[in-house]
C-alpha cells in the first residue's frame, strides 16, 4: 500500500524534506530509535524514485559532532543532498564558540 501511495505522489512531488540529520543512533540509548537508519532509508528511497532530498536538523545543537553528522548524512549516497535547512536559530548560536563552529559547518557544507 505504501509503495502505491509513494508511486502515485512521485509524479507530483519534486522534493522530500527530512529531519534529524544531526542525530546519531549511538546517542539514542534511552530510546528505541535509529535516526541514522531512518535517514538512510528515506534518502535511498528518494534517490531511487528520482525525488530531490532535503534535510534539516531536529534539535538545537551547536557542537561539531552534530555538524559532522549532518555533513556525513548529506553525502550518504555519494551525492550531495539537494539542500539543508538549519532550524532553531537562537541567541545561543551567537554565543561562545557556537558561532565559529556554525561558520565552519557552513563552509564545509559549501565545500570550502
C-alpha positions as a LaTeX table, in Angstrom:
\begin{tabular}{lrrr}
\hline
Residue & $x$ (\AA) & $y$ (\AA) & $z$ (\AA) \\
\hline
Unk1 & 0.00 & 0.00 & 0.00 \\
Unk2 & 2.81 & 2.45 & 0.84 \\
Unk3 & 4.51 & 1.73 & $-2.49$ \\
Unk4 & 1.28 & 2.55 & $-4.32$ \\
Unk5 & 0.92 & 5.87 & $-2.47$ \\
Unk6 & 4.59 & 6.73 & $-3.00$ \\
Unk7 & 4.41 & 5.87 & $-6.71$ \\
Unk8 & 1.29 & 7.98 & $-7.15$ \\
Unk9 & 2.83 & 11.03 & $-5.49$ \\
Unk10 & 6.20 & 10.61 & $-7.19$ \\
Unk11 & 4.78 & 12.19 & $-10.32$ \\
Unk12 & 3.83 & 15.32 & $-8.38$ \\
Unk13 & 6.49 & 15.57 & $-5.68$ \\
Unk14 & 9.78 & 17.19 & $-6.66$ \\
Unk15 & 11.42 & 17.08 & $-3.24$ \\
Unk16 & 11.30 & 15.34 & 0.10 \\
Unk17 & 12.46 & 17.10 & 3.28 \\
Unk18 & 13.50 & 15.01 & 6.25 \\
Unk19 & 14.66 & 15.95 & 9.71 \\
Unk20 & 17.14 & 14.57 & 12.27 \\
Unk21 & 20.27 & 14.67 & 10.10 \\
Unk22 & 22.33 & 15.63 & 13.18 \\
Unk23 & 21.24 & 12.64 & 15.27 \\
Unk24 & 23.33 & 9.51 & 15.75 \\
Unk25 & 21.97 & 6.08 & 16.66 \\
Unk26 & 24.57 & 5.78 & 19.45 \\
Unk27 & 23.25 & 8.95 & 21.13 \\
Unk28 & 19.74 & 7.50 & 21.49 \\
Unk29 & 20.49 & 4.93 & 24.20 \\
Unk30 & 17.33 & 5.62 & 26.23 \\
Unk31 & 15.10 & 5.48 & 23.17 \\
Unk32 & 14.16 & 2.66 & 20.89 \\
Unk33 & 15.01 & 4.50 & 17.69 \\
Unk34 & 17.64 & 4.62 & 14.98 \\
Unk35 & 17.69 & 8.07 & 13.35 \\
Unk36 & 20.67 & 7.32 & 11.11 \\
Unk37 & 18.95 & 4.24 & 9.72 \\
Unk38 & 15.78 & 6.23 & 9.13 \\
Unk39 & 17.69 & 8.97 & 7.29 \\
Unk40 & 19.37 & 6.32 & 5.13 \\
Unk41 & 16.05 & 4.67 & 4.30 \\
Unk42 & 14.38 & 7.92 & 3.30 \\
Unk43 & 17.40 & 9.20 & 1.38 \\
Unk44 & 17.75 & 5.94 & $-0.57$ \\
Unk45 & 14.03 & 5.87 & $-1.31$ \\
Unk46 & 14.07 & 9.45 & $-2.62$ \\
Unk47 & 17.15 & 8.79 & $-4.75$ \\
Unk48 & 15.65 & 5.59 & $-6.19$ \\
Unk49 & 12.49 & 7.46 & $-7.16$ \\
Unk50 & 14.30 & 10.45 & $-8.62$ \\
Unk51 & 12.99 & 12.81 & $-5.94$ \\
Unk52 & 15.19 & 15.63 & $-4.59$ \\
Unk53 & 16.21 & 15.03 & $-0.98$ \\
Unk54 & 16.47 & 17.89 & 1.50 \\
Unk55 & 17.49 & 17.72 & 5.14 \\
Unk56 & 17.18 & 19.66 & 8.35 \\
Unk57 & 18.21 & 19.41 & 11.97 \\
Unk58 & 15.69 & 18.38 & 14.61 \\
Unk59 & 17.48 & 19.51 & 17.75 \\
Unk60 & 19.08 & 22.69 & 19.00 \\
Unk61 & 22.73 & 21.61 & 18.90 \\
Unk62 & 25.86 & 23.62 & 18.28 \\
Unk63 & 28.60 & 21.01 & 18.65 \\
Unk64 & 30.98 & 19.74 & 16.00 \\
Unk65 & 29.74 & 16.16 & 16.45 \\
Unk66 & 26.26 & 17.20 & 15.30 \\
Unk67 & 27.64 & 19.26 & 12.42 \\
Unk68 & 29.91 & 16.41 & 11.30 \\
Unk69 & 26.96 & 14.01 & 11.41 \\
Unk70 & 24.97 & 16.38 & 9.17 \\
Unk71 & 27.90 & 16.51 & 6.73 \\
Unk72 & 28.17 & 12.71 & 6.69 \\
Unk73 & 24.44 & 12.23 & 6.15 \\
Unk74 & 24.38 & 14.92 & 3.47 \\
Unk75 & 26.70 & 12.80 & 1.33 \\
Unk76 & 25.48 & 9.36 & 2.43 \\
Unk77 & 24.56 & 8.19 & $-1.09$ \\
Unk78 & 27.79 & 9.54 & $-2.55$ \\
Unk79 & 25.96 & 12.55 & $-3.92$ \\
Unk80 & 25.15 & 15.74 & $-2.02$ \\
Unk81 & 21.57 & 16.25 & $-0.86$ \\
Unk82 & 19.69 & 18.97 & $-2.70$ \\
Unk83 & 19.52 & 21.37 & 0.25 \\
Unk84 & 19.70 & 21.76 & 4.00 \\
Unk85 & 17.66 & 23.99 & 6.31 \\
Unk86 & 19.19 & 24.97 & 9.64 \\
Unk87 & 16.42 & 25.17 & 12.23 \\
Unk88 & 16.40 & 26.52 & 15.76 \\
Unk89 & 18.27 & 29.77 & 15.16 \\
Unk90 & 18.62 & 31.50 & 18.53 \\
Unk91 & 20.84 & 33.84 & 20.54 \\
Unk92 & 22.72 & 30.79 & 21.80 \\
Unk93 & 24.08 & 30.25 & 18.30 \\
Unk94 & 25.91 & 33.59 & 18.52 \\
Unk95 & 27.50 & 32.98 & 21.93 \\
Unk96 & 30.85 & 31.45 & 22.84 \\
Unk97 & 32.36 & 29.05 & 20.33 \\
Unk98 & 28.94 & 28.20 & 18.86 \\
Unk99 & 29.19 & 30.85 & 16.14 \\
Unk100 & 32.63 & 29.77 & 14.93 \\
Unk101 & 31.50 & 26.11 & 14.96 \\
Unk102 & 28.50 & 27.08 & 12.86 \\
Unk103 & 30.59 & 29.13 & 10.42 \\
Unk104 & 32.98 & 26.20 & 9.95 \\
Unk105 & 30.00 & 23.92 & 9.36 \\
Unk106 & 28.56 & 26.24 & 6.70 \\
Unk107 & 31.92 & 26.43 & 4.95 \\
Unk108 & 32.15 & 22.63 & 4.99 \\
Unk109 & 28.66 & 22.29 & 3.53 \\
Unk110 & 29.75 & 24.53 & 0.68 \\
Unk111 & 32.97 & 22.61 & 0.18 \\
Unk112 & 35.37 & 25.36 & 1.28 \\
\hline
\end{tabular}
